[in-house]
């Protein structure tokens, strides 16, 4: 069983910043692909960003230029730095990991966390 622990969600004003963290405690090896997706009630899930084991990243159009995803393989932790936040960024943010290359939407990854709430208002 793989557990993902997310943190960093909060309520912020438009234009503010947050950093989300995702770690996989008890996992000896780092996952090939780590990423985030978000969901708002009544809307479809949206893949936000992904990062592979060598640090190559991909972002959604809405995240590009404002969000930065990084990872520390030694700590099995991924960080999503979110700047210039907008009300439309409000959502539950989920971390997800895959043991394979990043080839599918983040919300389809094998393992997902419980989510951390981000509210921008």
Coordinates of N, CA and C in Angstrom, one line a residue:
X1 N 0.9 -1.2 0.0 CA 0.0 0.0 0.0 C 0.9 1.2 0.0
X2 N 0.6 2.1 -0.9 CA 1.4 3.4 -1.0 C 0.6 4.5 -0.5
X3 N 1.1 5.2 0.5 CA 0.4 6.4 1.1 C 1.1 7.6 0.6
X4 N 0.3 8.6 0.2 CA 0.7 9.9 -0.2 C 0.2 10.9 0.8
X5 N 1.1 11.7 1.3 CA 0.7 12.8 2.3 C 0.9 14.1 1.7
X6 N -0.2 14.9 1.5 CA -0.1 16.2 1.0 C -0.3 17.2 2.1
X7 N 0.3 18.4 1.8 CA 0.2 19.5 2.8 C 0.3 20.8 2.0
X8 N 0.0 21.9 2.7 CA 0.2 23.2 2.1 C -1.0 24.0 1.7
X9 N -2.1 23.3 1.6 CA -3.4 24.0 1.1 C -3.8 25.0 2.2
X10 N -4.4 26.1 1.7 CA -4.8 27.2 2.6 C -5.7 28.1 1.8
X11 N -6.2 29.1 2.5 CA -7.0 30.2 1.9 C -6.1 31.4 1.7
X12 N -6.1 31.9 0.5 CA -5.2 33.1 0.2 C -6.0 34.1 -0.6
X13 N -5.5 35.3 -0.7 CA -6.1 36.3 -1.5 C -5.6 36.2 -3.0
X14 N -6.3 36.7 -3.9 CA -5.8 36.7 -5.3 C -4.5 37.4 -5.4
X15 N -3.6 36.8 -6.2 CA -2.2 37.3 -6.3 C -1.3 36.7 -5.3
X16 N -1.8 35.9 -4.4 CA -0.9 35.3 -3.4 C -0.3 34.0 -3.9
X17 N 0.5 33.4 -3.0 CA 1.3 32.2 -3.3 C 1.1 31.1 -2.3
X18 N 1.2 29.9 -2.7 CA 1.2 28.8 -1.8 C 2.2 27.8 -2.4
X19 N 2.7 26.9 -1.4 CA 3.5 25.8 -1.8 C 2.9 24.5 -1.3
X20 N 2.6 23.7 -2.2 CA 2.0 22.4 -1.8 C 3.2 21.3 -1.8
X21 N 3.1 20.4 -0.8 CA 4.1 19.4 -0.7 C 3.4 18.0 -0.8
X22 N 4.1 17.0 -1.3 CA 3.6 15.7 -1.4 C 4.7 14.7 -1.1
X23 N 4.5 13.9 -0.1 CA 5.6 12.9 0.2 C 5.0 11.5 0.3
X24 N 5.9 10.6 0.1 CA 5.4 9.2 0.1 C 6.2 8.4 1.2
X25 N 5.7 8.6 2.5 CA 6.5 8.0 3.6 C 6.5 6.5 3.5
X26 N 7.7 5.9 3.9 CA 7.8 4.5 3.9 C 8.1 3.9 2.6
X27 N 8.3 4.7 1.5 CA 8.6 4.2 0.2 C 10.1 4.3 0.0
X28 N 10.8 3.2 -0.3 CA 12.2 3.2 -0.3 C 12.8 3.8 -1.6
X29 N 12.1 3.6 -2.7 CA 12.6 4.1 -4.0 C 11.6 5.2 -4.4
X30 N 12.2 6.2 -5.1 CA 11.3 7.3 -5.6 C 10.5 6.8 -6.8
X31 N 9.3 7.4 -7.0 CA 8.5 7.0 -8.1 C 9.0 7.7 -9.4
X32 N 8.8 7.1 -10.5 CA 9.3 7.6 -11.7 C 8.6 9.0 -12.0
X33 N 7.3 9.0 -11.8 CA 6.5 10.2 -12.2 C 5.7 10.7 -11.0
X34 N 5.7 12.0 -10.7 CA 4.9 12.6 -9.7 C 4.2 13.8 -10.2
X35 N 3.0 14.1 -9.7 CA 2.3 15.2 -10.2 C 1.1 15.6 -9.4
X36 N 0.4 16.6 -9.9 CA -0.8 17.1 -9.2 C -1.9 17.2 -10.2
X37 N -3.1 17.0 -9.7 CA -4.3 17.4 -10.4 C -5.2 18.0 -9.4
X38 N -6.3 18.7 -10.0 CA -7.2 19.4 -9.1 C -8.6 19.1 -9.5
X39 N -9.5 19.3 -8.6 CA -10.9 19.1 -8.9 C -11.8 20.0 -8.1
X40 N -12.8 20.6 -8.7 CA -13.8 21.4 -8.1 C -15.1 20.7 -8.2
X41 N -16.0 20.7 -7.2 CA -17.3 20.1 -7.3 C -18.0 20.5 -8.6
X42 N -18.5 19.5 -9.3 CA -19.3 19.8 -10.5 C -18.4 20.0 -11.7
X43 N -17.1 19.9 -11.6 CA -16.2 20.1 -12.7 C -15.4 18.9 -12.9
X44 N -14.8 18.7 -14.1 CA -14.0 17.6 -14.4 C -12.6 17.8 -13.7
X45 N -11.9 16.7 -13.5 CA -10.6 16.8 -12.9 C -9.7 17.4 -14.0
X46 N -8.7 18.1 -13.5 CA -7.8 18.8 -14.4 C -6.3 18.5 -14.0
X47 N -5.6 17.9 -14.9 CA -4.2 17.7 -14.6 C -3.5 19.0 -14.6
X48 N -2.7 19.2 -13.6 CA -2.0 20.5 -13.4 C -0.5 20.5 -13.8
X49 N 0.2 19.5 -13.3 CA 1.6 19.4 -13.6 C 2.1 18.0 -13.3
X50 N 3.2 17.7 -13.9 CA 3.9 16.4 -13.7 C 5.4 16.6 -13.8
X51 N 6.1 15.7 -13.1 CA 7.6 15.7 -13.2 C 8.1 14.3 -13.2
X52 N 9.1 14.1 -14.0 CA 9.7 12.7 -14.0 C 10.9 12.6 -13.1
X53 N 11.6 11.5 -13.1 CA 12.7 11.3 -12.2 C 13.9 12.1 -12.4
X54 N 14.0 12.7 -13.6 CA 15.2 13.5 -13.9 C 14.8 15.0 -13.9
X55 N 13.6 15.3 -13.5 CA 13.2 16.7 -13.3 C 12.5 17.3 -14.5
X56 N 12.2 16.6 -15.6 CA 11.5 17.1 -16.7 C 10.0 17.3 -16.3
X57 N 9.5 18.5 -16.6 CA 8.2 18.9 -16.1 C 7.2 19.2 -17.3
X58 N 5.9 19.1 -17.0 CA 4.9 19.4 -18.0 C 3.8 20.1 -17.2
X59 N 3.2 21.1 -17.8 CA 2.2 21.9 -17.1 C 0.9 22.1 -18.0
X60 N -0.2 22.3 -17.3 CA -1.4 22.6 -18.0 C -1.2 24.1 -18.5
X61 N -2.1 24.5 -19.4 CA -2.0 25.9 -19.9 C -2.3 26.8 -18.8
X62 N -3.2 26.4 -17.9 CA -3.6 27.3 -16.8 C -2.5 27.5 -15.8
X63 N -1.6 26.5 -15.6 CA -0.6 26.5 -14.7 C 0.7 27.1 -15.2
X64 N 0.9 27.0 -16.5 CA 2.2 27.4 -17.1 C 2.5 28.9 -16.8
X65 N 3.7 29.1 -16.4 CA 4.1 30.5 -16.1 C 3.8 31.0 -14.7
X66 N 3.0 30.2 -14.0 CA 2.6 30.6 -12.6 C 3.0 29.5 -11.6
X67 N 2.9 28.3 -12.0 CA 3.2 27.2 -11.1 C 4.5 26.6 -11.4
X68 N 5.2 26.1 -10.4 CA 6.5 25.4 -10.6 C 6.5 24.1 -9.8
X69 N 6.7 23.0 -10.5 CA 6.8 21.7 -9.8 C 8.2 21.3 -9.7
X70 N 8.6 20.8 -8.6 CA 10.0 20.3 -8.3 C 9.9 19.1 -7.4
X71 N 11.0 18.4 -7.3 CA 11.0 17.2 -6.5 C 12.4 17.0 -5.9
X72 N 12.4 16.3 -4.7 CA 13.6 16.0 -4.0 C 13.5 14.4 -3.9
X73 N 14.2 13.8 -4.8 CA 14.2 12.3 -4.8 C 14.7 11.7 -3.5
X74 N 15.6 12.3 -2.9 CA 16.1 11.7 -1.6 C 15.1 11.7 -0.5
X75 N 14.1 12.6 -0.6 CA 13.0 12.7 0.3 C 11.7 12.2 -0.2
X76 N 11.7 11.7 -1.4 CA 10.5 11.2 -2.1 C 9.4 12.3 -2.0
X77 N 9.7 13.5 -2.2 CA 8.8 14.6 -2.0 C 8.7 15.5 -3.3
X78 N 7.5 15.9 -3.6 CA 7.3 16.8 -4.7 C 6.7 18.1 -4.2
X79 N 7.1 19.2 -4.8 CA 6.7 20.5 -4.3 C 6.0 21.3 -5.5
X80 N 4.8 21.8 -5.2 CA 4.2 22.6 -6.3 C 4.1 24.1 -5.7
X81 N 4.9 24.9 -6.3 CA 4.9 26.3 -6.0 C 3.9 27.0 -6.8
X82 N 3.0 27.6 -6.2 CA 1.9 28.3 -7.0 C 1.9 29.8 -6.7
X83 N 2.2 30.6 -7.7 CA 2.2 32.0 -7.6 C 1.1 32.7 -8.4
X84 N 0.9 34.0 -8.1 CA -0.1 34.7 -8.8 C -1.5 34.0 -8.9
X85 N -1.9 33.5 -7.7 CA -3.1 32.7 -7.6 C -4.3 33.5 -8.0
X86 N -5.3 32.8 -8.7 CA -6.5 33.4 -9.1 C -7.7 32.7 -8.5
X87 N -8.8 33.3 -8.4 CA -10.0 32.6 -7.8 C -10.3 31.3 -8.5
X88 N -10.0 31.2 -9.8 CA -10.3 30.0 -10.6 C -9.3 28.9 -10.2
X89 N -8.3 29.2 -9.5 CA -7.4 28.1 -9.0 C -7.9 27.4 -7.8
X90 N -9.0 27.9 -7.2 CA -9.6 27.3 -6.1 C -10.1 25.9 -6.4
X91 N -9.6 24.9 -5.6 CA -10.0 23.5 -5.9 C -9.3 22.6 -4.8
X92 N -9.7 21.4 -4.8 CA -9.0 20.4 -4.1 C -7.8 19.9 -4.9
X93 N -6.6 20.0 -4.4 CA -5.5 19.6 -5.1 C -5.0 18.2 -4.6
X94 N -4.8 17.3 -5.6 CA -4.4 15.9 -5.3 C -3.0 15.7 -5.8
X95 N -2.2 15.0 -5.0 CA -0.9 14.5 -5.5 C -1.1 13.1 -6.0
X96 N -0.4 12.7 -7.0 CA -0.4 11.4 -7.6 C 0.9 11.0 -8.1
X97 N 1.2 9.7 -8.0 CA 2.5 9.1 -8.5 C 2.3 7.9 -9.3
X98 N 3.2 7.7 -10.2 CA 3.2 6.5 -11.1 C 4.5 5.9 -11.1
X99 N 4.6 4.6 -11.2 CA 5.9 3.9 -11.3 C 6.5 3.9 -12.7
X100 N 5.8 4.5 -13.6 CA 6.2 4.5 -15.0 C 6.5 5.9 -15.6
X101 N 7.0 6.1 -16.8 CA 7.2 7.4 -17.3 C 5.8 8.2 -17.4
X102 N 6.0 9.5 -17.4 CA 4.8 10.4 -17.3 C 4.1 10.4 -18.7
X103 N 3.2 9.5 -19.0 CA 2.6 9.4 -20.3 C 1.1 9.5 -20.3
X104 N 0.5 9.7 -19.1 CA -0.9 9.8 -19.1 C -1.3 10.9 -18.1
X105 N -2.6 11.4 -18.2 CA -3.0 12.5 -17.3 C -2.7 12.1 -15.8
X106 N -2.4 13.1 -15.1 CA -2.0 12.9 -13.7 C -3.1 12.2 -12.9
X107 N -4.4 12.5 -13.2 CA -5.5 11.9 -12.4 C -5.6 10.5 -12.7
X108 N -4.9 9.9 -13.7 CA -4.9 8.5 -14.0 C -3.8 7.7 -13.4
X109 N -2.9 8.4 -12.6 CA -1.8 7.7 -12.0 C -2.2 6.7 -11.0
X110 N -1.4 5.7 -10.8 CA -1.7 4.6 -9.9 C -2.1 4.9 -8.5
X111 N -1.4 5.9 -7.9 CA -1.5 6.2 -6.5 C -1.9 7.7 -6.4
X112 N -2.9 7.9 -5.5 CA -3.3 9.3 -5.3 C -3.5 9.6 -3.9
X113 N -3.3 10.8 -3.5 CA -3.5 11.2 -2.1 C -4.9 11.6 -1.8
X114 N -5.1 12.1 -0.6 CA -6.5 12.5 -0.1 C -6.8 13.9 -0.5
X115 N -5.9 14.7 -0.9 CA -6.1 16.1 -1.3 C -5.9 17.1 -0.3
X116 N -5.6 18.3 -0.7 CA -5.4 19.5 0.1 C -6.2 20.6 -0.5
X117 N -7.0 21.4 0.3 CA -7.8 22.4 -0.3 C -7.1 23.7 -0.5
X118 N -7.3 24.3 -1.6 CA -6.8 25.6 -2.0 C -8.0 26.5 -2.3
X119 N -8.0 27.6 -1.6 CA -9.1 28.6 -1.8 C -8.5 29.9 -2.0
X120 N -8.9 30.5 -3.1 CA -8.4 31.9 -3.5 C -9.6 32.8 -3.6
X121 N -9.6 33.7 -2.6 CA -10.8 34.7 -2.6 C -10.4 35.9 -1.8

